[in-house]
Structures are given as C-alpha cells and as structure tokens.
Amino acid sequence: MHSKIFQITTKRLEKNRFLNEFTLEQGQFCIYDYCKWISQTEREIQIDNLVMYALPKGMFRRIAEDEIMYNGGIEQWSKEFADRIKETVTKITAENVIDPCCPAVAELIHLINNPLDTDYNFYLHEDCKEPYAVESLEFMQFVSQLKPGTILYIGGVIDYHF
C-alpha cells in the first residue's frame, strides 16, 4: 500500500532542507519498503487532502501553497479522543486482554498510535537528520503546543510504500 509523508514545521524551510525520498530508513526491517518523490501536481492534491479530509475538520485551513493555519480546537478534539479511548477500553475484558487476536486490544493500540486513523505520516523536523516519520498521535501532540493562528509550513511531501 502507498501513502504520503508530510514534513510540517513552524518555520519556513529552504527547498534544500525538505524531506526527500532518501531521508528515511527504507527496506528490510524498516517501516517503509521504499519512498519516492511525487510531482508538484500530486503534492498540491495531497496537501489539500490532508487539510480537507485527514486532519480534524475545521482545525486547519490552507492559506498558501506551502502554508496551513491552525485555527484552534485541540481542546475539543482531545476530549473526543479521550472519550473514544474510554469507549474502546470497555470492550476489553480479563478474558480477552492477553488474546493476541483480540480485536478490542488491536483497536485500542491503533487508536492510541493513530487517532486520526490515517495512513499519512508526519515528519516534524526542520532538518532531515531523523530517519523516521511519526503517526498521527505525535502530530496531534505537536498541535497541542500551538496557539490558534499559528502558521505551519509544509516542507517535503513524499510517497511511501508499506
């Protein structure tokens, strides 16, 4: 399967500091089988998809080619996220908690790591020295530190296969 990785930072980056297809560890024993560059047209489509469909509705808006603005809303989102965790936990019992095939345990793990339920990953570094991107929990933790009106900059956007 394919998805995208978005480099998102609080500072505008020069293009030579963008995440690229060689930044992340790839291949055997890695999260990504391979990464590849995408066209500018595909990049535009993916940034729109990120803002319109993957991120919480209304929390962000695209304001320029490489910029999105945080509108606020993390408090409400956090409450809803906590409620979803509590609801999922009620499905876990003493009988199924250690069952490696228990759907409720797998659902809880997925929910905690990836609360946006997206295959998109996020690269939150201004330089390309880290060999990994993160799932949506770490992105939402990053968002929790922002003030409404904060502009975020989109650096590299690459395709990945997993």
XYZ file of C-alpha atoms in Angstrom:
162
model
C 0.000 0.000 0.000
C 1.030 3.581 -0.624
C 0.518 6.760 1.355
C 2.270 10.064 1.935
C 4.611 11.611 4.488
C 4.314 15.341 5.177
C 7.120 17.428 6.603
C 5.389 20.033 8.776
C 7.265 22.687 10.750
C 6.728 26.025 12.443
C 9.450 27.636 10.321
C 9.609 28.109 6.588
C 12.224 25.814 5.085
C 14.502 26.294 2.122
C 13.838 23.621 -0.527
C 17.265 22.067 0.105
C 16.065 21.256 3.658
C 12.893 19.471 2.508
C 12.259 15.857 3.372
C 13.032 13.775 0.303
C 12.911 10.165 -0.823
C 16.345 9.464 0.664
C 15.786 10.917 4.162
C 14.090 7.960 5.829
C 15.316 4.456 6.515
C 13.851 2.074 3.972
C 13.946 -1.576 3.065
C 14.124 -4.781 5.015
C 13.323 -4.432 8.748
C 12.113 -0.834 8.272
C 8.635 0.654 8.374
C 8.891 1.761 4.745
C 9.604 -0.594 1.878
C 10.584 2.416 -0.174
C 9.954 6.149 -0.536
C 9.713 8.167 -3.726
C 9.384 11.742 -4.913
C 5.985 12.959 -6.141
C 5.188 15.595 -8.745
C 4.231 19.155 -7.819
C 0.680 18.492 -9.029
C 0.370 15.407 -6.808
C 1.898 17.356 -3.919
C -0.811 20.021 -4.237
C -3.545 17.380 -4.280
C -2.107 15.635 -1.221
C -1.809 18.849 0.817
C -5.452 19.610 0.026
C -6.438 16.061 1.041
C -4.503 16.401 4.278
C -6.311 19.595 5.278
C -9.781 18.695 3.982
C -10.020 15.006 4.923
C -7.250 13.700 7.195
C -6.928 16.444 9.802
C -9.805 17.231 12.185
C -12.484 19.208 10.367
C -12.056 22.945 10.793
C -8.875 22.704 12.856
C -6.680 23.808 9.938
C -7.053 25.738 6.731
C -4.746 26.108 3.787
C -3.660 29.697 3.344
C -0.908 29.404 0.717
C 0.898 26.847 -1.407
C 3.088 25.625 1.466
C 1.209 27.011 4.465
C -1.633 25.890 6.672
C -3.021 27.775 9.644
C -4.010 26.193 12.924
C -7.465 27.533 13.791
C -7.689 26.017 17.257
C -9.884 23.197 18.502
C -7.371 20.866 20.152
C -9.224 21.013 23.476
C -12.475 19.688 21.968
C -10.600 17.150 19.859
C -8.708 15.922 22.958
C -11.973 15.424 24.853
C -13.442 13.439 21.960
C -10.233 11.407 21.657
C -10.311 10.567 25.388
C -13.966 9.525 25.058
C -13.099 7.214 22.140
C -10.321 5.625 24.210
C -12.677 5.091 27.169
C -15.307 3.547 24.900
C -12.756 1.180 23.356
C -11.387 0.162 26.766
C -14.870 -1.036 27.811
C -14.586 -3.757 25.151
C -11.508 -5.221 26.837
C -12.068 -7.892 29.468
C -9.943 -10.147 31.634
C -10.681 -12.926 29.153
C -9.545 -11.103 26.020
C -6.840 -8.712 27.216
C -3.980 -11.145 26.549
C -5.510 -12.736 23.462
C -3.168 -11.770 20.606
C -6.157 -11.871 18.244
C -8.454 -9.699 20.366
C -9.936 -7.032 18.096
C -10.535 -4.630 21.006
C -6.880 -4.659 22.063
C -5.730 -4.135 18.467
C -8.318 -1.346 18.082
C -7.061 0.367 21.246
C -3.427 0.187 20.166
C -4.303 1.564 16.729
C -6.481 4.303 18.215
C -3.778 5.491 20.596
C -0.999 5.499 17.988
C -3.090 6.811 15.123
C -6.103 8.739 16.430
C -6.704 10.355 13.031
C -6.968 6.859 11.507
C -4.875 7.806 8.503
C -2.026 6.200 6.608
C -0.430 9.622 6.336
C 2.745 10.019 8.399
C 4.312 13.225 9.652
C 7.913 14.395 9.681
C 8.162 17.146 12.290
C 11.828 18.078 11.899
C 13.304 21.158 10.296
C 16.354 19.277 9.151
C 16.482 15.880 7.541
C 18.644 14.169 10.123
C 15.958 11.971 11.723
C 15.446 8.665 9.885
C 11.752 8.278 10.757
C 8.341 9.902 10.484
C 5.527 9.506 13.017
C 1.876 8.558 13.102
C -0.895 10.977 13.940
C -0.666 10.816 17.770
C 2.709 12.570 17.757
C 1.405 15.067 15.230
C -1.582 15.888 17.457
C 0.757 16.213 20.464
C 2.738 18.722 18.363
C -0.519 20.558 17.573
C -1.404 20.721 21.272
C 1.537 23.101 21.757
C 0.292 25.570 19.128
C -1.749 28.720 19.577
C -4.675 29.460 17.258
C -3.411 31.455 14.302
C -0.063 29.633 14.163
C 1.116 29.108 10.616
C 2.615 25.741 9.798
C 4.836 25.219 6.789
C 4.719 22.187 4.533
C 8.171 21.063 3.501
C 8.711 17.841 1.642
C 5.831 15.556 0.752
C 6.843 12.094 -0.379
C 5.139 8.853 -1.267
C 5.893 5.733 0.721
C 5.114 2.060 0.300
C 4.491 -0.209 3.279
